[in-house]
Tab-separated table of C-alpha atoms in Angstrom:
chain	number	residue	atom	x	y	z
A	1	MET	CA	-33.528	-5.054	-12.312
A	2	GLN	CA	-29.545	-6.259	-12.444
A	3	VAL	CA	-28.413	-8.930	-11.317
A	4	MET	CA	-25.755	-9.113	-8.542
A	5	MET	CA	-22.847	-11.691	-9.013
A	6	LYS	CA	-22.488	-14.486	-6.437
A	7	LEU	CA	-18.973	-13.947	-4.891
A	8	GLY	CA	-17.345	-17.708	-4.964
A	9	SER	CA	-18.889	-17.548	-8.967
A	10	ARG	CA	-16.834	-18.200	-11.605
A	11	GLU	CA	-18.139	-15.028	-12.681
A	12	HIS	CA	-16.529	-13.313	-9.801
A	13	LYS	CA	-13.231	-14.915	-11.140
A	14	GLN	CA	-13.474	-13.712	-14.075
A	15	LEU	CA	-13.814	-10.242	-12.847
A	16	PHE	CA	-11.612	-9.913	-10.397
A	17	CYS	CA	-8.444	-11.177	-12.800
A	18	ARG	CA	-9.576	-9.681	-15.508
A	19	SER	CA	-10.536	-6.066	-13.942
A	20	PHE	CA	-6.377	-6.359	-12.717
A	21	LEU	CA	-5.444	-8.248	-16.040
A	22	ASP	CA	-7.024	-5.521	-18.307
A	23	THR	CA	-5.390	-2.664	-16.379
A	24	TYR	CA	-1.919	-2.992	-16.833
A	25	LEU	CA	0.020	-0.287	-17.146
A	26	ASP	CA	3.078	-0.727	-19.409
A	27	TYR	CA	6.465	1.493	-18.681
A	28	GLU	CA	9.993	1.114	-17.767
A	29	PRO	CA	11.201	2.575	-14.422
A	30	GLU	CA	14.564	4.089	-15.743
A	31	ASN	CA	12.975	5.270	-18.581
A	32	LEU	CA	10.316	8.048	-16.465
A	33	PRO	CA	10.354	10.895	-16.593
A	34	TRP	CA	12.976	12.091	-13.494
A	35	PRO	CA	13.015	16.017	-12.191
A	36	ASN	CA	16.662	17.314	-11.430
A	37	LEU	CA	15.698	18.395	-8.108
A	38	ASP	CA	16.761	21.640	-6.647
A	39	PRO	CA	19.105	21.230	-3.613
A	40	VAL	CA	16.218	21.636	-0.719
A	41	SER	CA	13.856	18.865	-2.515
A	42	LEU	CA	16.183	16.570	-2.902
A	43	GLU	CA	17.632	17.192	1.112
A	44	ARG	CA	14.537	16.421	2.231
A	45	LEU	CA	14.373	12.897	-0.438
A	46	ARG	CA	17.466	11.799	1.091
A	47	ARG	CA	16.183	12.204	4.904
A	48	ILE	CA	13.027	10.252	4.395
A	49	PRO	CA	14.232	6.956	6.083
A	50	PHE	CA	12.355	4.435	4.549
A	51	TRP	CA	13.471	3.805	1.513
A	52	ARG	CA	15.726	0.964	2.470
A	53	GLU	CA	12.659	-0.440	4.201
A	54	ALA	CA	10.451	0.027	1.190
A	55	LEU	CA	13.115	-1.415	-1.787
A	56	LEU	CA	13.381	-4.501	1.215
A	57	THR	CA	9.744	-5.183	0.911
A	58	GLU	CA	9.042	-4.273	-3.094
A	59	SER	CA	12.143	-7.289	-3.297
A	60	GLU	CA	10.887	-9.799	-1.172
A	61	ALA	CA	7.271	-9.314	-2.641
A	62	GLY	CA	8.295	-9.235	-5.831
A	63	VAL	CA	10.145	-12.952	-4.992
A	64	MET	CA	7.273	-13.944	-2.885
A	65	VAL	CA	4.191	-13.228	-5.382
A	66	SER	CA	6.105	-14.909	-8.284
A	67	ALA	CA	6.941	-17.580	-6.275
A	68	PHE	CA	3.355	-18.310	-5.218
A	69	ALA	CA	2.373	-18.209	-9.108
A	70	GLU	CA	4.399	-20.928	-9.734
A	71	THR	CA	2.412	-22.601	-7.306
A	72	ILE	CA	-1.406	-21.771	-8.383
A	73	THR	CA	-3.486	-24.324	-10.702
A	74	ASP	CA	-5.536	-22.055	-11.844
A	75	PRO	CA	-4.465	-20.777	-15.123
A	76	LEU	CA	-6.614	-17.392	-14.650
A	77	ILE	CA	-5.268	-16.904	-10.775
A	78	LYS	CA	-1.959	-17.647	-12.055
A	79	GLU	CA	-1.888	-15.554	-14.869
A	80	ALA	CA	-2.638	-12.378	-12.580
A	81	VAL	CA	-1.003	-12.948	-8.970
A	82	ALA	CA	2.064	-13.393	-12.256
A	83	LEU	CA	1.862	-10.081	-13.189
A	84	GLN	CA	1.292	-9.108	-9.843
A	85	GLY	CA	4.713	-10.194	-9.186
A	86	ARG	CA	5.990	-8.150	-12.173
A	87	GLU	CA	5.132	-5.354	-11.307
A	88	GLU	CA	6.681	-6.031	-7.607
A	89	HIS	CA	9.913	-6.685	-9.234
A	90	ARG	CA	9.501	-3.435	-11.236
A	91	HIS	CA	8.342	-1.791	-8.172
A	92	ALA	CA	11.866	-2.847	-6.512
A	93	ARG	CA	13.973	-1.473	-9.789
A	94	LEU	CA	12.025	2.375	-9.781
A	95	LEU	CA	12.894	2.070	-6.550
A	96	ARG	CA	16.877	1.074	-6.535
A	97	HIS	CA	16.924	3.285	-9.639
A	98	LEU	CA	15.336	6.364	-7.245
A	99	ILE	CA	18.227	5.831	-4.791
A	100	GLU	CA	20.664	5.732	-7.713
A	101	ARG	CA	19.857	9.367	-9.315
A	102	TYR	CA	18.960	10.635	-6.257
A	103	ASP	CA	22.431	9.506	-4.384
A	104	ILE	CA	20.331	8.643	-1.458
A	105	GLU	CA	22.362	6.490	0.923
A	106	VAL	CA	20.843	2.474	1.666
A	107	SER	CA	22.771	-0.382	3.257
A	108	PRO	CA	23.130	-3.409	1.299
A	109	LEU	CA	20.377	-5.767	1.716
A	110	PRO	CA	20.197	-9.227	2.685
A	111	GLU	CA	19.707	-12.534	1.245
A	112	ILE	CA	16.095	-13.035	-0.176
A	113	THR	CA	14.425	-16.170	-0.476
A	114	VAL	CA	11.354	-17.923	-0.845
A	115	PRO	CA	9.422	-18.483	2.213
A	116	ASP	CA	8.629	-22.263	3.622
A	117	GLN	CA	4.711	-21.452	3.624
A	118	ILE	CA	3.693	-19.316	1.175
A	119	GLU	CA	0.549	-19.300	0.281
A	120	THR	CA	0.412	-17.964	3.752
A	121	ALA	CA	3.275	-16.017	3.136
A	122	PHE	CA	1.228	-14.068	0.634
A	123	THR	CA	-2.277	-13.872	2.533
A	124	ASP	CA	-0.253	-12.124	4.788
A	125	PHE	CA	1.690	-9.511	2.350
A	126	GLY	CA	-1.762	-9.071	1.002
A	127	PHE	CA	-3.550	-8.168	3.817
A	128	GLY	CA	-0.465	-5.612	5.549
A	129	GLU	CA	-1.081	-3.993	1.865
A	130	CYS	CA	-4.609	-2.749	2.404
A	131	LEU	CA	-3.385	-1.593	6.184
A	132	ASP	CA	-0.134	0.623	3.947
A	133	SER	CA	-1.702	1.199	1.164
A	134	TYR	CA	-4.484	3.205	3.092
A	135	PHE	CA	-2.099	4.933	4.928
A	136	ALA	CA	-0.208	5.786	1.724
A	137	PHE	CA	-3.014	7.229	0.057
A	138	GLY	CA	-3.427	9.669	2.133
A	139	MET	CA	0.189	10.673	2.905
A	140	PHE	CA	0.972	11.102	-0.453
A	141	ASP	CA	-2.304	13.356	-0.821
A	142	LEU	CA	-0.923	15.363	2.606
A	143	ALA	CA	3.096	15.667	0.924
A	144	ARG	CA	1.115	16.659	-2.516
A	145	GLN	CA	-0.699	19.589	-1.430
A	146	ALA	CA	2.032	20.629	0.567
A	147	GLN	CA	4.515	20.807	-1.988
A	148	TYR	CA	6.809	18.767	0.342
A	149	MET	CA	8.635	17.932	-3.358
A	150	PRO	CA	7.954	19.091	-7.123
A	151	GLU	CA	4.841	17.889	-8.305
A	152	SER	CA	6.714	15.924	-11.451
A	153	VAL	CA	7.784	14.170	-8.357
A	154	PHE	CA	4.185	13.478	-7.274
A	155	LYS	CA	3.328	12.508	-10.800
A	156	ILE	CA	6.434	9.773	-10.919
A	157	PHE	CA	4.996	8.214	-8.321
A	158	ASP	CA	0.496	9.087	-8.879
A	159	PRO	CA	0.203	5.467	-11.112
A	160	ILE	CA	2.517	3.692	-8.586
A	161	LEU	CA	-0.357	3.875	-5.722
A	162	ASP	CA	-3.207	3.436	-8.695
A	163	GLU	CA	-0.965	-0.235	-9.256
A	164	GLU	CA	-0.875	-0.572	-5.219
A	165	ALA	CA	-4.678	0.078	-5.093
A	166	ARG	CA	-4.891	-2.382	-8.087
A	167	HIS	CA	-3.186	-4.891	-6.247
A	168	ILE	CA	-5.466	-4.800	-2.866
A	169	VAL	CA	-8.738	-4.891	-4.568
A	170	PHE	CA	-7.694	-7.890	-6.449
A	171	PHE	CA	-6.454	-9.035	-2.682
A	172	VAL	CA	-9.422	-8.574	-1.353
A	173	ASN	CA	-11.542	-10.175	-4.036
A	174	TRP	CA	-9.157	-13.592	-3.964
A	175	VAL	CA	-8.683	-14.322	-0.533
A	176	THR	CA	-12.774	-13.804	-0.448
A	177	TYR	CA	-12.944	-16.445	-3.747
A	178	LEU	CA	-10.056	-18.736	-1.967
A	179	HIS	CA	-12.556	-18.623	1.818
A	180	ILE	CA	-15.316	-19.359	-0.302
A	181	GLN	CA	-13.619	-22.253	-2.423
A	182	GLN	CA	-12.863	-24.373	0.452
A	183	GLY	CA	-16.102	-23.890	2.642
A	184	TRP	CA	-16.167	-20.606	4.536
A	185	ASN	CA	-19.372	-20.103	3.107
A	186	VAL	CA	-20.752	-17.765	6.061
A	187	GLU	CA	-19.750	-13.978	5.587
A	188	GLY	CA	-19.493	-13.582	8.955
A	189	LEU	CA	-16.826	-16.239	9.681
A	190	ARG	CA	-15.062	-14.671	6.862
A	191	SER	CA	-14.591	-11.313	8.227
A	192	PHE	CA	-13.299	-13.122	11.592
A	193	ARG	CA	-10.597	-14.448	9.829
A	194	ALA	CA	-10.085	-11.361	7.757
A	195	LEU	CA	-9.943	-9.744	11.379
A	196	TRP	CA	-7.582	-12.132	12.636
A	197	HIS	CA	-4.940	-11.245	9.156
A	198	TYR	CA	-5.450	-7.590	10.184
A	199	GLY	CA	-4.435	-7.755	13.446
A	200	LYS	CA	-1.153	-9.759	12.457
A	201	ALA	CA	-0.900	-6.919	9.614
A	202	LEU	CA	-0.498	-4.084	11.968
A	203	LYS	CA	1.211	-6.108	14.721
A	204	THR	CA	3.887	-6.208	12.015
A	205	LEU	CA	3.111	-2.305	10.907
A	206	ILE	CA	3.774	-0.932	14.400
A	207	GLN	CA	7.036	-2.989	14.525
A	208	ALA	CA	7.924	-1.533	11.439
A	209	PHE	CA	7.754	2.452	12.713
A	210	GLY	CA	9.023	1.497	15.414
A	211	GLY	CA	11.757	1.038	15.804
A	212	SER	CA	14.676	3.379	16.952
A	213	ALA	CA	16.385	5.838	14.765
A	214	ASP	CA	19.831	3.876	14.664
A	215	GLN	CA	17.958	1.631	12.858
A	216	GLN	CA	17.329	3.593	9.891
A	217	GLU	CA	19.008	5.024	7.624
A	218	GLY	CA	19.433	8.869	7.626
A	219	LYS	CA	17.421	11.569	10.588
A	220	PRO	CA	14.680	10.289	12.143
A	221	PHE	CA	11.565	11.227	9.553
A	222	THR	CA	9.490	11.599	12.691
A	223	ALA	CA	11.245	14.636	13.380
A	224	SER	CA	11.445	18.243	11.979
A	225	GLU	CA	10.926	16.924	8.127
A	226	ALA	CA	7.624	15.579	9.258
A	227	GLY	CA	6.992	18.784	10.334
A	228	HIS	CA	7.090	20.169	6.247
A	229	PHE	CA	3.604	18.666	5.693
A	230	MET	CA	2.300	17.395	8.687
A	231	ASP	CA	2.914	20.749	11.190
A	232	ASP	CA	-0.440	21.775	12.892
A	233	LEU	CA	-2.179	18.105	11.590
A	234	THR	CA	-5.110	17.272	13.259
A	235	ALA	CA	-6.443	13.943	13.750
A	236	ASN	CA	-10.326	14.745	11.859
A	237	GLN	CA	-7.821	16.384	8.971
A	238	PHE	CA	-5.534	13.377	8.963
A	239	PHE	CA	-7.954	10.447	8.643
A	240	LYS	CA	-10.352	12.501	6.687
A	241	THR	CA	-7.607	12.885	3.903
A	242	CYS	CA	-7.412	9.553	4.449
A	243	LEU	CA	-10.778	8.793	3.706
A	244	ASP	CA	-11.129	10.867	0.110
A	245	ALA	CA	-7.560	9.667	-1.028
A	246	ASN	CA	-9.074	6.052	-0.978
A	247	GLN	CA	-12.283	6.873	-2.070
A	248	GLN	CA	-10.949	8.785	-4.791
A	249	ARG	CA	-8.631	4.865	-5.770
A	250	MET	CA	-11.527	3.038	-5.590
A	251	GLN	CA	-13.630	4.402	-7.276
A	252	ARG	CA	-11.983	3.220	-10.538
A	253	PHE	CA	-13.242	0.255	-10.555
A	254	ASP	CA	-15.704	-1.744	-10.835
A	255	GLU	CA	-18.515	-1.319	-8.310
A	256	GLN	CA	-19.466	-5.270	-7.793
A	257	LEU	CA	-15.630	-5.723	-6.967
A	258	LEU	CA	-15.235	-6.201	-3.145
A	259	GLN	CA	-12.602	-2.732	-1.551
A	260	PRO	CA	-10.992	-3.239	1.861
A	261	LEU	CA	-13.416	-1.673	4.159
A	262	LEU	CA	-11.056	-2.077	7.600
A	263	MET	CA	-9.752	1.276	7.352
A	264	PRO	CA	-12.316	3.327	6.332
A	265	ARG	CA	-14.363	2.249	8.382
A	266	LEU	CA	-12.360	2.865	11.762
A	267	SER	CA	-11.208	6.404	9.413
A	268	LYS	CA	-15.383	6.409	9.642
A	269	LEU	CA	-15.835	5.987	13.317
A	270	ALA	CA	-12.614	8.157	14.205
A	271	LEU	CA	-14.215	11.419	12.634
A	272	THR	CA	-17.610	10.509	14.814
A	273	CYS	CA	-15.505	10.435	17.512
A	274	LEU	CA	-14.155	13.442	16.593
A	275	ARG	CA	-17.855	14.947	16.504
A	276	LEU	CA	-19.207	14.153	19.080
A	277	TRP	CA	-15.799	14.823	21.112
A	278	PRO	CA	-14.735	18.564	20.019
A	279	SER	CA	-10.417	19.097	20.031
A	280	ARG	CA	-9.023	22.445	18.818
A	281	ASN	CA	-6.341	21.172	18.866
A	282	PRO	CA	-3.757	19.438	16.744
A	283	VAL	CA	-2.001	16.281	16.583
A	284	PRO	CA	0.545	16.762	19.015
A	285	SER	CA	3.892	18.227	17.254
A	286	VAL	CA	5.899	15.159	16.289
A	287	GLN	CA	9.460	18.086	16.420
A	288	GLY	CA	12.395	15.932	18.371
A	289	GLY	CA	12.578	17.625	21.843
């Protein structure tokens, strides 16, 4: 009979840190096999309005996570968080290289500073990544199935999403370990605290995607370009794709490690409700009026 690992224990810390460190992928963004794009694919890439926001997020994350690593006294956790900081910096380099290579218009970024409450910033960022990554996994698969870009582009970004999966698995284990070390031994209290953080992250996500079109780079992606791979997409298909894509990313991790569960559970609930209340209509069109 297998003895289950105790959350918050030294064994737990060793597992989530070593799993993160030992799965590091060594590559340089500039040396990846970036393809020459045909005019249609290039225009599609340039019309995506989130490049500046993504570059800013990764740039801020690299600075913040690296600074947070310097405050950690535990050597193993410090090593793991420092590695994440380097990976966030590398994601920013990758995006900047993509922007420059494909001549995507992006306005200058503001000066990036280290937050005052660095642990709080890292925690908020981690919960936000759990939400962002879940939807990113699903949208990536939808776009790939629709061949929105050449397969060579998806092959470049596929391991990047695997890195995001590593980040969120490391985070949920780290934050649970931290809370237990701080005396939050009751799972229900930890879950309530996590829901509060998820609420903050959801508010931030809504604000990020709720801006007006003139606040975004390029033309709004919520118009006809989204229809290329979202046309006639039903709510059932969307939730199922996100759920399946997340499961595919998560199945690679040790079963003893915690995984983000909120969004998969909400998706399963949504799918159950859709089965009980069936509709033949697709998700309302996002075509511009």
